Tab-separated table of C-alpha atoms (C1' of nucleotides) in Angstrom:
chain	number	residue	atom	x	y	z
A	1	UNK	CA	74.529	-49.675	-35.732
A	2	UNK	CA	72.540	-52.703	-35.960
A	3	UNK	CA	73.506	-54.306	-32.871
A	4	UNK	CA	71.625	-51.112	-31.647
A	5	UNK	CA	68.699	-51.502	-33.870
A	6	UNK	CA	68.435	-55.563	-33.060
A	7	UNK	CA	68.742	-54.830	-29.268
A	8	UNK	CA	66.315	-52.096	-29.189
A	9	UNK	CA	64.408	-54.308	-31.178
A	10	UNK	CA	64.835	-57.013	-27.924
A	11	UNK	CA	66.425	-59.352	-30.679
A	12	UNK	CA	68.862	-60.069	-28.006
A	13	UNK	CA	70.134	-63.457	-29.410
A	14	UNK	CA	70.767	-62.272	-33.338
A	15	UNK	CA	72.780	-59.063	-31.611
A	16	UNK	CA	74.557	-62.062	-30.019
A	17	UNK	CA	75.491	-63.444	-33.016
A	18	UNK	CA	76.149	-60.737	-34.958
A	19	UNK	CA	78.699	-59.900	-32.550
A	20	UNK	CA	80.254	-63.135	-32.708
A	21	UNK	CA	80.765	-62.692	-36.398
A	22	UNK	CA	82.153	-59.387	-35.785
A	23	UNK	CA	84.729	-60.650	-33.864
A	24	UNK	CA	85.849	-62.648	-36.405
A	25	UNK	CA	86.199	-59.426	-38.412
A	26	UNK	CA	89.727	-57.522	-38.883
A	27	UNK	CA	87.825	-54.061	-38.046
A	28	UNK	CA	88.226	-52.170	-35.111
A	29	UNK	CA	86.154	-53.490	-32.037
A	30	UNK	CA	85.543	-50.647	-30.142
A	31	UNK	CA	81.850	-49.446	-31.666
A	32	UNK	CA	80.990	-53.177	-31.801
A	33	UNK	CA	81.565	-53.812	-27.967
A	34	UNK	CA	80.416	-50.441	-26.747
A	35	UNK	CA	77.089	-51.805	-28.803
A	36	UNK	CA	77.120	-55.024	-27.383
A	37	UNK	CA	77.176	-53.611	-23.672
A	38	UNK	CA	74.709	-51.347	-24.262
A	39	UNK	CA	73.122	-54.272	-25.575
A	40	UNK	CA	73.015	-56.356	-22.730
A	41	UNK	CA	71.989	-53.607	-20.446
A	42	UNK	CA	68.599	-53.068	-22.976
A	43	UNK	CA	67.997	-56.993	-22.318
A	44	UNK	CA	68.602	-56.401	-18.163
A	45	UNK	CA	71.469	-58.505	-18.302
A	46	UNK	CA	74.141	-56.507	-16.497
A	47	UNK	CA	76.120	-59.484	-15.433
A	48	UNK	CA	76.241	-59.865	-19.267
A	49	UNK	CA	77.274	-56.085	-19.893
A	50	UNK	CA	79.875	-56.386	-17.407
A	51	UNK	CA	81.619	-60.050	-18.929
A	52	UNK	CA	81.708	-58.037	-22.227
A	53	UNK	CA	83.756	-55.195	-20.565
A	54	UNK	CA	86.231	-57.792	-19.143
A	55	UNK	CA	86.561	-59.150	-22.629
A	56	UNK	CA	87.545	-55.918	-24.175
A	57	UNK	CA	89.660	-55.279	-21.529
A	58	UNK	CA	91.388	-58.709	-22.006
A	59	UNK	CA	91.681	-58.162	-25.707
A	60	UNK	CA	93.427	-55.325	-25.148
A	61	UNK	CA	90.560	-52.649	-27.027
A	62	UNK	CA	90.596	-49.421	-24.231
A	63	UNK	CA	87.545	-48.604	-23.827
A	64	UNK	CA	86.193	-44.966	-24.312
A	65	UNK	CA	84.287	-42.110	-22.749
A	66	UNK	CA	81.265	-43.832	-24.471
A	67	UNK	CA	81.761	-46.876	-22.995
A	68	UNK	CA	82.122	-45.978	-19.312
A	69	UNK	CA	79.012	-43.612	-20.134
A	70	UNK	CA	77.045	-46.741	-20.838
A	71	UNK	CA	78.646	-48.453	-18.129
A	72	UNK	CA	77.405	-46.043	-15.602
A	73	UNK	CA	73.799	-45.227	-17.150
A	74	UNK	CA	73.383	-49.228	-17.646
A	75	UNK	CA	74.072	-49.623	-13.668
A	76	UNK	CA	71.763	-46.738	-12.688
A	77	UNK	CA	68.949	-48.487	-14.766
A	78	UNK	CA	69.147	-51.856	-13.293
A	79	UNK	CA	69.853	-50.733	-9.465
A	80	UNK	CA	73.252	-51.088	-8.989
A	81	UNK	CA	75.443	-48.065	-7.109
A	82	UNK	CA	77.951	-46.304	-9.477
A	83	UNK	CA	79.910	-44.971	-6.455
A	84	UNK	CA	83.081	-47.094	-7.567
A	85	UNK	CA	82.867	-47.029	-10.883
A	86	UNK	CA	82.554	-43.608	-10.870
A	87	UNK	CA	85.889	-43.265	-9.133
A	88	UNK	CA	87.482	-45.805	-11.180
A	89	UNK	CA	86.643	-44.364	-14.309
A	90	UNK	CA	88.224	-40.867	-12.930
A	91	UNK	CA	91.328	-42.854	-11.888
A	92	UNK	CA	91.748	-44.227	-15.275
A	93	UNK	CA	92.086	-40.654	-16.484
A	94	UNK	CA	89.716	-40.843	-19.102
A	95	UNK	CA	88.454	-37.108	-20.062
A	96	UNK	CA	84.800	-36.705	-18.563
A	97	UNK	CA	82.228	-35.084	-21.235
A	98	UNK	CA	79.756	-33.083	-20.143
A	99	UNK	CA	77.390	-35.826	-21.416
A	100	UNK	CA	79.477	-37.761	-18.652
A	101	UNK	CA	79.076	-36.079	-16.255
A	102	UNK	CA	75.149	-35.987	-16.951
A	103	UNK	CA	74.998	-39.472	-17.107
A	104	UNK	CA	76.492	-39.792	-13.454
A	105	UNK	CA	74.025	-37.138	-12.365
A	106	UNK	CA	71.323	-39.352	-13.541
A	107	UNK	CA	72.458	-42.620	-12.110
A	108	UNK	CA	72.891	-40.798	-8.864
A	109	UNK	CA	69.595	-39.012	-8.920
A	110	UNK	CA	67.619	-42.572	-9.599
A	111	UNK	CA	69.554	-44.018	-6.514
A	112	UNK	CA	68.626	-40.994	-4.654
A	113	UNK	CA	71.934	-39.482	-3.322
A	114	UNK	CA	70.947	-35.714	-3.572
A	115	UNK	CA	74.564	-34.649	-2.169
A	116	UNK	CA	76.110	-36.922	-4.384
A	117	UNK	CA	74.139	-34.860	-7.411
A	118	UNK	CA	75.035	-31.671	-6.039
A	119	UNK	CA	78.597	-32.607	-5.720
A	120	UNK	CA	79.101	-33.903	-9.123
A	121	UNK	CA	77.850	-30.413	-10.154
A	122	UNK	CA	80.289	-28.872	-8.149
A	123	UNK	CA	83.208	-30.713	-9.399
A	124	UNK	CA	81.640	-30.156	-13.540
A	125	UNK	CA	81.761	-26.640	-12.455
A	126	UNK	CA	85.429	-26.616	-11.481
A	127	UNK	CA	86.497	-28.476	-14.668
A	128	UNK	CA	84.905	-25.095	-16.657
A	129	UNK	CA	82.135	-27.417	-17.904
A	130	UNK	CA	78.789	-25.359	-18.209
A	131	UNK	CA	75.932	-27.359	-16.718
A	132	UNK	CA	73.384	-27.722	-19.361
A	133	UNK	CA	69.507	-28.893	-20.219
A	134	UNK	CA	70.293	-32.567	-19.285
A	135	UNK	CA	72.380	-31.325	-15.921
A	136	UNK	CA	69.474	-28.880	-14.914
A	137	UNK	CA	66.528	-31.005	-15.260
A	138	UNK	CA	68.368	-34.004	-14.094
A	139	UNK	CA	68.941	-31.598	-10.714
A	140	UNK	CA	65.253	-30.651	-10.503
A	141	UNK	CA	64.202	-34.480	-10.564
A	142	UNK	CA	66.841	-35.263	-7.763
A	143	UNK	CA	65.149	-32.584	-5.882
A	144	UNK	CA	61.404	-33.686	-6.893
A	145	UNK	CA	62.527	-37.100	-5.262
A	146	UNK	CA	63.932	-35.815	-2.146
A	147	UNK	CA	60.861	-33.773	-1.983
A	148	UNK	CA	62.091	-30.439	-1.701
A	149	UNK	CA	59.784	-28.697	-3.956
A	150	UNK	CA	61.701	-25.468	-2.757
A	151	UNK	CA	65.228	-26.295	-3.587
A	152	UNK	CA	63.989	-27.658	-7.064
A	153	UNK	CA	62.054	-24.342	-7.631
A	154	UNK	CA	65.589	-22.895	-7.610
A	155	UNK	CA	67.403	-24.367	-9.569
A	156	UNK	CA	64.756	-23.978	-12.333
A	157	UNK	CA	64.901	-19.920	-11.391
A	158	UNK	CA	68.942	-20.427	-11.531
A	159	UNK	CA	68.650	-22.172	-15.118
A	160	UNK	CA	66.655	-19.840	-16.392
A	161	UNK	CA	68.949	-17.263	-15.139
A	162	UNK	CA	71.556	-18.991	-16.639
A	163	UNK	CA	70.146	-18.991	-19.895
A	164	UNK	CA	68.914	-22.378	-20.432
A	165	UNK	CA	65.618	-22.816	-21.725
A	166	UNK	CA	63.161	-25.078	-19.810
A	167	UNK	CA	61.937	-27.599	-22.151
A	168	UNK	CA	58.629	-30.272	-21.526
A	169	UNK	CA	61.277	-32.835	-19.349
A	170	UNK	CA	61.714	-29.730	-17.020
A	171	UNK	CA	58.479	-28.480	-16.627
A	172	UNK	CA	57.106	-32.729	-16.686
A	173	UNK	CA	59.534	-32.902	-13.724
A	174	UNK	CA	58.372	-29.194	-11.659
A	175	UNK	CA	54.606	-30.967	-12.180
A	176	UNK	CA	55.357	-34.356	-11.012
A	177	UNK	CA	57.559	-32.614	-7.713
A	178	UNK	CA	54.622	-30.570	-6.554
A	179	UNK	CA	51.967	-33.145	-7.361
A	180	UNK	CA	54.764	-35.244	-5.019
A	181	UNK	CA	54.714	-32.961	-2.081
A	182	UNK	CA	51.153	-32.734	-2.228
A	183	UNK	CA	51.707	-29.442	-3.865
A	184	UNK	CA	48.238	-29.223	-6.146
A	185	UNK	CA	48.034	-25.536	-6.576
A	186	UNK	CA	51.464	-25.275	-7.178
A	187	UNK	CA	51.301	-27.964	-9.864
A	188	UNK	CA	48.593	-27.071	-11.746
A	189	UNK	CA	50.144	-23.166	-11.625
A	190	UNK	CA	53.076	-25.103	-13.115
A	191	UNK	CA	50.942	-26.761	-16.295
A	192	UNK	CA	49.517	-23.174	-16.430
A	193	UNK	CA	52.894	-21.680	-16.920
A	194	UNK	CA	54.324	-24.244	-19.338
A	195	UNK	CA	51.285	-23.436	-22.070
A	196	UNK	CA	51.474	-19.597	-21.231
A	197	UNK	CA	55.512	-20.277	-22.370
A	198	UNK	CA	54.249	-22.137	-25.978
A	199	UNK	CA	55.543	-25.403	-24.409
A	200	UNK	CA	52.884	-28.284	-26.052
A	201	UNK	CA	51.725	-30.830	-23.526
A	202	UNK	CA	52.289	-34.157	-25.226
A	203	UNK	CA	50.618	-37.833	-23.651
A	204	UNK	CA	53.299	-37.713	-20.889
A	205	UNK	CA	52.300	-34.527	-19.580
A	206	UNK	CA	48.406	-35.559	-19.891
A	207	UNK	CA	48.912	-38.652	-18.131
A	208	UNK	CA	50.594	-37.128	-15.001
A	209	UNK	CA	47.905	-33.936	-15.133
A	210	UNK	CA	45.235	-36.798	-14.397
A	211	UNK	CA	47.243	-37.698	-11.709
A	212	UNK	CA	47.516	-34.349	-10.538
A	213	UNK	CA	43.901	-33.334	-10.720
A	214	UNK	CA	42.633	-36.624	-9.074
A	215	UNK	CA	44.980	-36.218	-6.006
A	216	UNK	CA	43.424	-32.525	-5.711
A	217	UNK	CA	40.258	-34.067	-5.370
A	218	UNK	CA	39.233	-32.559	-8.916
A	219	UNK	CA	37.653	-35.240	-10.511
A	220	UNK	CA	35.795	-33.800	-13.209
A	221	UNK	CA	39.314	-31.785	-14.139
A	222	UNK	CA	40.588	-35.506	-14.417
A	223	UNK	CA	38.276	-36.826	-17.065
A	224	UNK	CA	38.419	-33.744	-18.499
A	225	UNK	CA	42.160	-34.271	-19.220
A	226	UNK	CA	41.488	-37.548	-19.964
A	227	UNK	CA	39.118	-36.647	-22.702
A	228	UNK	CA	41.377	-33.817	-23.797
A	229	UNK	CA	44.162	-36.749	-24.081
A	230	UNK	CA	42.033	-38.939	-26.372
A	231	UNK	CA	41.108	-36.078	-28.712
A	232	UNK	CA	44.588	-34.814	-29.415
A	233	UNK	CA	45.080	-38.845	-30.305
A	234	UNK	CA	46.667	-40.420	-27.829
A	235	UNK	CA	46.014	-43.581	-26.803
A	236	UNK	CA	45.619	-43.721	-22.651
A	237	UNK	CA	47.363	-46.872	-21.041
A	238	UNK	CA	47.419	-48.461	-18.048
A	239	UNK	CA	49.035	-45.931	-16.577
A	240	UNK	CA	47.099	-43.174	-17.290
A	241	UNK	CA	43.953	-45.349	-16.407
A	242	UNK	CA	45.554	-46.096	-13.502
A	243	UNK	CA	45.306	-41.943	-12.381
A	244	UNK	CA	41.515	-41.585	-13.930
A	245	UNK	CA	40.577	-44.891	-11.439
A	246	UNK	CA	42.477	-43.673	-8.204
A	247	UNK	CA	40.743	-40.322	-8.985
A	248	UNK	CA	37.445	-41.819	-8.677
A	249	UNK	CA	38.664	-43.880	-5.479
A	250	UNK	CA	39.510	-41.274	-3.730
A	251	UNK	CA	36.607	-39.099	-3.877
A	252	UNK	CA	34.633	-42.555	-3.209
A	253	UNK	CA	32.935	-43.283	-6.548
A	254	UNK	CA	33.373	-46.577	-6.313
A	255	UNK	CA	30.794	-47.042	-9.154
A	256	UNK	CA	32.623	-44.722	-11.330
A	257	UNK	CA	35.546	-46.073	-10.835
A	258	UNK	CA	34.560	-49.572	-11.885
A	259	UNK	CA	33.314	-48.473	-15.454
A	260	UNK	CA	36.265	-46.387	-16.216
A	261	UNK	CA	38.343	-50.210	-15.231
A	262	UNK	CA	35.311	-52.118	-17.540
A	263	UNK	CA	35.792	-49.930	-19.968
A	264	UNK	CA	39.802	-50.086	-19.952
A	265	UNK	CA	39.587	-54.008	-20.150
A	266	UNK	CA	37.257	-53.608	-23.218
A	267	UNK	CA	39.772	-50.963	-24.624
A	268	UNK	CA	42.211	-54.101	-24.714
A	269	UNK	CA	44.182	-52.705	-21.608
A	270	UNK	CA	45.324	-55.094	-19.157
A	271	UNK	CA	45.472	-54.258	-15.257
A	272	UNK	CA	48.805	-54.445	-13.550
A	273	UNK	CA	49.896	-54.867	-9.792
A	274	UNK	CA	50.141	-51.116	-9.773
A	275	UNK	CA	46.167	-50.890	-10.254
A	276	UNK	CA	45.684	-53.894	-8.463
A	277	UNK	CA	46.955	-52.412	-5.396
A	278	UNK	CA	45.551	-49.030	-5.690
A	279	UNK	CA	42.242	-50.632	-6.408
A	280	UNK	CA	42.522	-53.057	-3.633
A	281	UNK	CA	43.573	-50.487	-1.145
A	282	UNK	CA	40.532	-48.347	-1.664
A	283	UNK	CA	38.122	-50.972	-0.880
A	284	UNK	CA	39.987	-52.021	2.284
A	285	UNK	CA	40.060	-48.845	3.587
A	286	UNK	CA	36.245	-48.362	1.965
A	287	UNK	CA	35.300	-50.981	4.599
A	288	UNK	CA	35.026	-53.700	1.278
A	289	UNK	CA	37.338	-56.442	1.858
A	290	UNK	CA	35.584	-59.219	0.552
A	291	UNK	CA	35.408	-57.135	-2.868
A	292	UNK	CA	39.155	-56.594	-2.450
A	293	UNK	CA	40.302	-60.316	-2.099
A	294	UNK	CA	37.581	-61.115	-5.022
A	295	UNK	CA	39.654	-58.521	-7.267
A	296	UNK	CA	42.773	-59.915	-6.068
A	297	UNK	CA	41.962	-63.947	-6.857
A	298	UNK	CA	39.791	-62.211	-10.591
A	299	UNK	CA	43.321	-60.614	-11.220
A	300	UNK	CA	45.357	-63.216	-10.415
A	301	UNK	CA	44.070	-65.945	-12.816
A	302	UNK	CA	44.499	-63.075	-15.462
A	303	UNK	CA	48.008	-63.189	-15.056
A	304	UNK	CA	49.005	-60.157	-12.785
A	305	UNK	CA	51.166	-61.017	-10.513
A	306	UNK	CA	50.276	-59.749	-7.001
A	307	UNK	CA	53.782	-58.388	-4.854
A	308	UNK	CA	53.939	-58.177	-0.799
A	309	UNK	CA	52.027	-55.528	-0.413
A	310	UNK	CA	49.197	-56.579	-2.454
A	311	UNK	CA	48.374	-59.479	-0.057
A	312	UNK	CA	49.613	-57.055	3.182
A	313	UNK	CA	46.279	-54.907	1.954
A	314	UNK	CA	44.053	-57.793	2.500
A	315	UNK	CA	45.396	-58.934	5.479
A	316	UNK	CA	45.082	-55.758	7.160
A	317	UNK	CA	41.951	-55.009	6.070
A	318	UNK	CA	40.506	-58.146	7.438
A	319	UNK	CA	43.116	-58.259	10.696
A	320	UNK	CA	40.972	-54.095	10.763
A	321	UNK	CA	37.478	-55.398	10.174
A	322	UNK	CA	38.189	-58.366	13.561
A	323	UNK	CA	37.611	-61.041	10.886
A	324	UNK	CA	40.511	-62.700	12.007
A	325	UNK	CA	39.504	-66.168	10.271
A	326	UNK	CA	39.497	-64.260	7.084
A	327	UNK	CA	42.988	-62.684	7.579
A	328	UNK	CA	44.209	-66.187	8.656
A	329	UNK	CA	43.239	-67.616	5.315
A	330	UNK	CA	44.742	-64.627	3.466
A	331	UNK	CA	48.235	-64.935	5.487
A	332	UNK	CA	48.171	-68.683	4.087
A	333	UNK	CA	47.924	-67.402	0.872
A	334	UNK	CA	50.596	-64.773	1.130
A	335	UNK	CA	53.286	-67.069	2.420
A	336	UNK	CA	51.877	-69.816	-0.134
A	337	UNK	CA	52.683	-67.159	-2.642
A	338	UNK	CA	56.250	-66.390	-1.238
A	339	UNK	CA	55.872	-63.852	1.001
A	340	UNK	CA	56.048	-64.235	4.397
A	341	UNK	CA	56.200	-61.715	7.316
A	342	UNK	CA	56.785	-63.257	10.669
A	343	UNK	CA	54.948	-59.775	12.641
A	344	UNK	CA	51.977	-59.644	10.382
A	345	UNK	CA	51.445	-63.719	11.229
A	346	UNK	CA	52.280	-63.082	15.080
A	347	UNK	CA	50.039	-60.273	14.820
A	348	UNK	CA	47.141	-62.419	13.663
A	349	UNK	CA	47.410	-65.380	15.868
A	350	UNK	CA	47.458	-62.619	18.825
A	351	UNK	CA	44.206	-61.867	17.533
A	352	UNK	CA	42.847	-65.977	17.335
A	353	UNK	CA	44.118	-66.906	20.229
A	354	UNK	CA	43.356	-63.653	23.053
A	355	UNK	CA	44.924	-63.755	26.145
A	356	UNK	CA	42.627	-65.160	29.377
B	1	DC	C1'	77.232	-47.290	-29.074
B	2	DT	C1'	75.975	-43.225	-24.347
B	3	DA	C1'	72.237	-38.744	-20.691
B	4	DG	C1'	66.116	-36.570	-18.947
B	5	DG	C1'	59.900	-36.656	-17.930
B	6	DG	C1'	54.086	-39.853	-16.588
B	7	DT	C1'	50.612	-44.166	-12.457
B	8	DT	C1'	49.196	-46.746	-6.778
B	9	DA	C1'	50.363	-47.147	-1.633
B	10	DG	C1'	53.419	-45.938	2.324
DNA sequence: CTAGGGTTAG
C-alpha cells in the first residue's frame, strides 16, 4: 500500500527503496511486486516494469490475475501492443476476470484495433462473463475513435437494453464521438440528454462542451460554459483554455482570442505545444505569418517545446504567402531543432531556385 | 497492487 501511495505520489526512488527492504523481508512478495510494477509503469518506465516481472518470475513468486492486469493496462498506457501478451497470459491458464478482460478492451481501444475490441467481447461473452459499465463504455470510446458515431450509438441503446446504467464516462465519451465526427447537433442533444437523466456535468464534461460549442461555431455558448465552469468552482486549465481560444479562432476573433490567452497567462496558466499549434495555425491560415513565427520564438524562450508540426505550420504558411526567403529561414530552424523533412526542403528550394 | 471520460491540427 505505500509503494502505491509513494508512486502515485511520483516518489519513484523511496518506492525503490522501500522495495528493496521488502525484499529483505520473510513476507510474501506477491502484493509488493505487483506494486512495484505498477510502480514503474506510473514513472513511464516500462523497461523497468518489465525487469521486475522477470525477477518475480526468477524468484519463483507466480504472478496473478492482478499482475498480468497491470501488465497489460501499463503497456496500453505507454504505447506498446498487448497482442502477445495477451495470448501469453491466456496460455499460462491464468483465470481472466471480467476486470481482465476490461483492461484488454482498454489497451486495445487506445491502440485502436476496433475488431480486436469487438472480439475480446465476443470471447467474454462465451466464457458466461456479463459485459459490464467498464466493457460498455470502453466499446463506445473504441467506436468514438474509429469514428463511427453510429455503431457507438448502439451499443449505448444495447447497454441500456441490457440494463446497465450510463454513467458521466459514457455519456463524456457519446459527447466527445459526435463532437469527433463533426456531429454538433448530435452532441449537444447528447449533453441535453445526460442532465434530462440527473447525470451532473462535472469540469470534464465542461471542458469538452467548450470544445463542442466552439467547433459549432457557437461562440457565445462557449464562454457561456466557460463561465458556467468557473461558477460551479472549477478551475479552467490549459486545456479548457485551449477550446475557449480555438473557439474564438475559428470564428476569426483574433482580438478575442488574444485576451482570453492574456488573461490565461495572468491566471498563472502556462501555454503548451497543443495551444501553440492551434494558435499558430490560425494565423497562418489568417494570412498572419509573421505573428505566427513571433508566437512561436515568444513561446519558445518560455519553455514550450515546439514538435514537427509546429515548425511545418510556419513553413507552409510562408512557402503559401511566396515568401520563400522567409520559409527558407524557418526550414533552418526546423532541422536546427531536429526535425527535418527532406520534401518540405525540396519543396522550398523548387520555389528559390524556378526553373528557366 | 489492476480497468473508463476532456483540448489543437490533419
Amino acid at each position: 500500500m505505500v509503494l502505491g501511495i509513494l508512486s502515485r505520489a511520483r516518489l519513484i526512488e523511496d518506492a525503490e527503496e522501500l522495495f528493496q527492504w521488502i525484499k529483505l523481508q520473510d513476507w510474501d512478495k506477491l502484493r509488493p511486486y505487483n506494486a512495484m510494477i505498477a510502480a514503474y509503469y506510473q514513472a513511464k518506465r516500462p523497461k523497468d516494469a518489465w525487469d521486475v516481472y522477470y525477477q518475480m518470475l526468477a524468484e519463483g513468486i507466480d504472478p496473478d490475475d492482478v499482475t498480468y492486469d497491470i501488465l497489460v493496462s501499463g503497456s496500453g498506457k505507454n504505447g506498446y501492443p498487448i497482442d502477445r501478451l495477451f495470448l501469453e497470459i491466456k496460455s499460462r491458464g491464468v483465470a481472466l476476470t471480467l476486470r481482465s478482460y476490461n483492461v484488454v478492451i482498454c489497451a486495445f481501444t487506445k491502440e485502436g484495433s476496433i475488431d480486436k475490441v469487438e472480439e475480446v467481447i465476443r470471447e467474454m461473452i462465451r466464457q458466461e462473463l456479463r459485459p459490464d459499465l467498464f466493457s460498455f463504455n470502453a466499446l463506445i470510446a473504441a467506436y468514438a475513435m474509429s469514428r463511427k458515431p453510429e455503431r457507438g450509438l448502439q451499443v449505448f441503446s444495447n447497454m441500456k437494453a441490457a440494463g446497465v446504467l450510463p454513467d458521466i464516462v459514457t455519456y463524456t465519451t457519446l459527447i466527445q464521438m459526435f463532437s469527433r465526427s463533426a456531429m454538433h447537433k448530435e452532441a449537444i442533444e447528447m449533453f441535453e440528454e445526460m442532465v434530462v437523466n440527473k447525470c451532473q456535468p462535472d469540469f470534464f464534461v465542461y471542458s469538452l462542451l467548450v470544445s463542442v460549442y466552439g467547433k459549432a461555431g457557437l461562440v457565445a455558448d462557449a464562454l457561456l460554459i466557460f463561465h458556467r465552469l468557473q461558477l460551479e468552482g472549477h478551475r479552467p486549465n490549459i486545456v479548457t483554455y485551449t477550446s475557449l481560444i480555438s473557439a474564438h479562432l475559428h470564428k476569426g476573433l483574433l482580438e478575442e482570442s488574444r485576451k482570453h490567452f492574456s488573461q490565461m497567462e495572468a491566471y498563472g496558466c502556462r501555454a503548451d505545444v497543443h495551444l501553440l499549434n492551434t494558435m499558430i495555425d490560425a494565423y497562418a491560415k489568417a494570412g498572419m505569418v509573421n505573428d505566427a513565427a513571433n508566437l512561436l520564438h515568444r513561446l519558445t524562450a518560455q519553455g514550450v517545446c515546439p514538435n514537427r508540426a509546429s515548425y511545418a505550420i510556419i513553413v507552409e504558411g510562408f512557402l503559401h504567402a511566396g515568401h520563400v526567403d522567409e520559409a527558407l529561414a524557418a526550414y533552418a530552424s526546423m532541422s536546427e531543432a531536429g526535425f527535418k523533412d527532406e520534401k518540405m526542403s525540396s519543396r522550398i528550394s523548387r520555389r528559390s531556385s524556378p526553373r528557366r
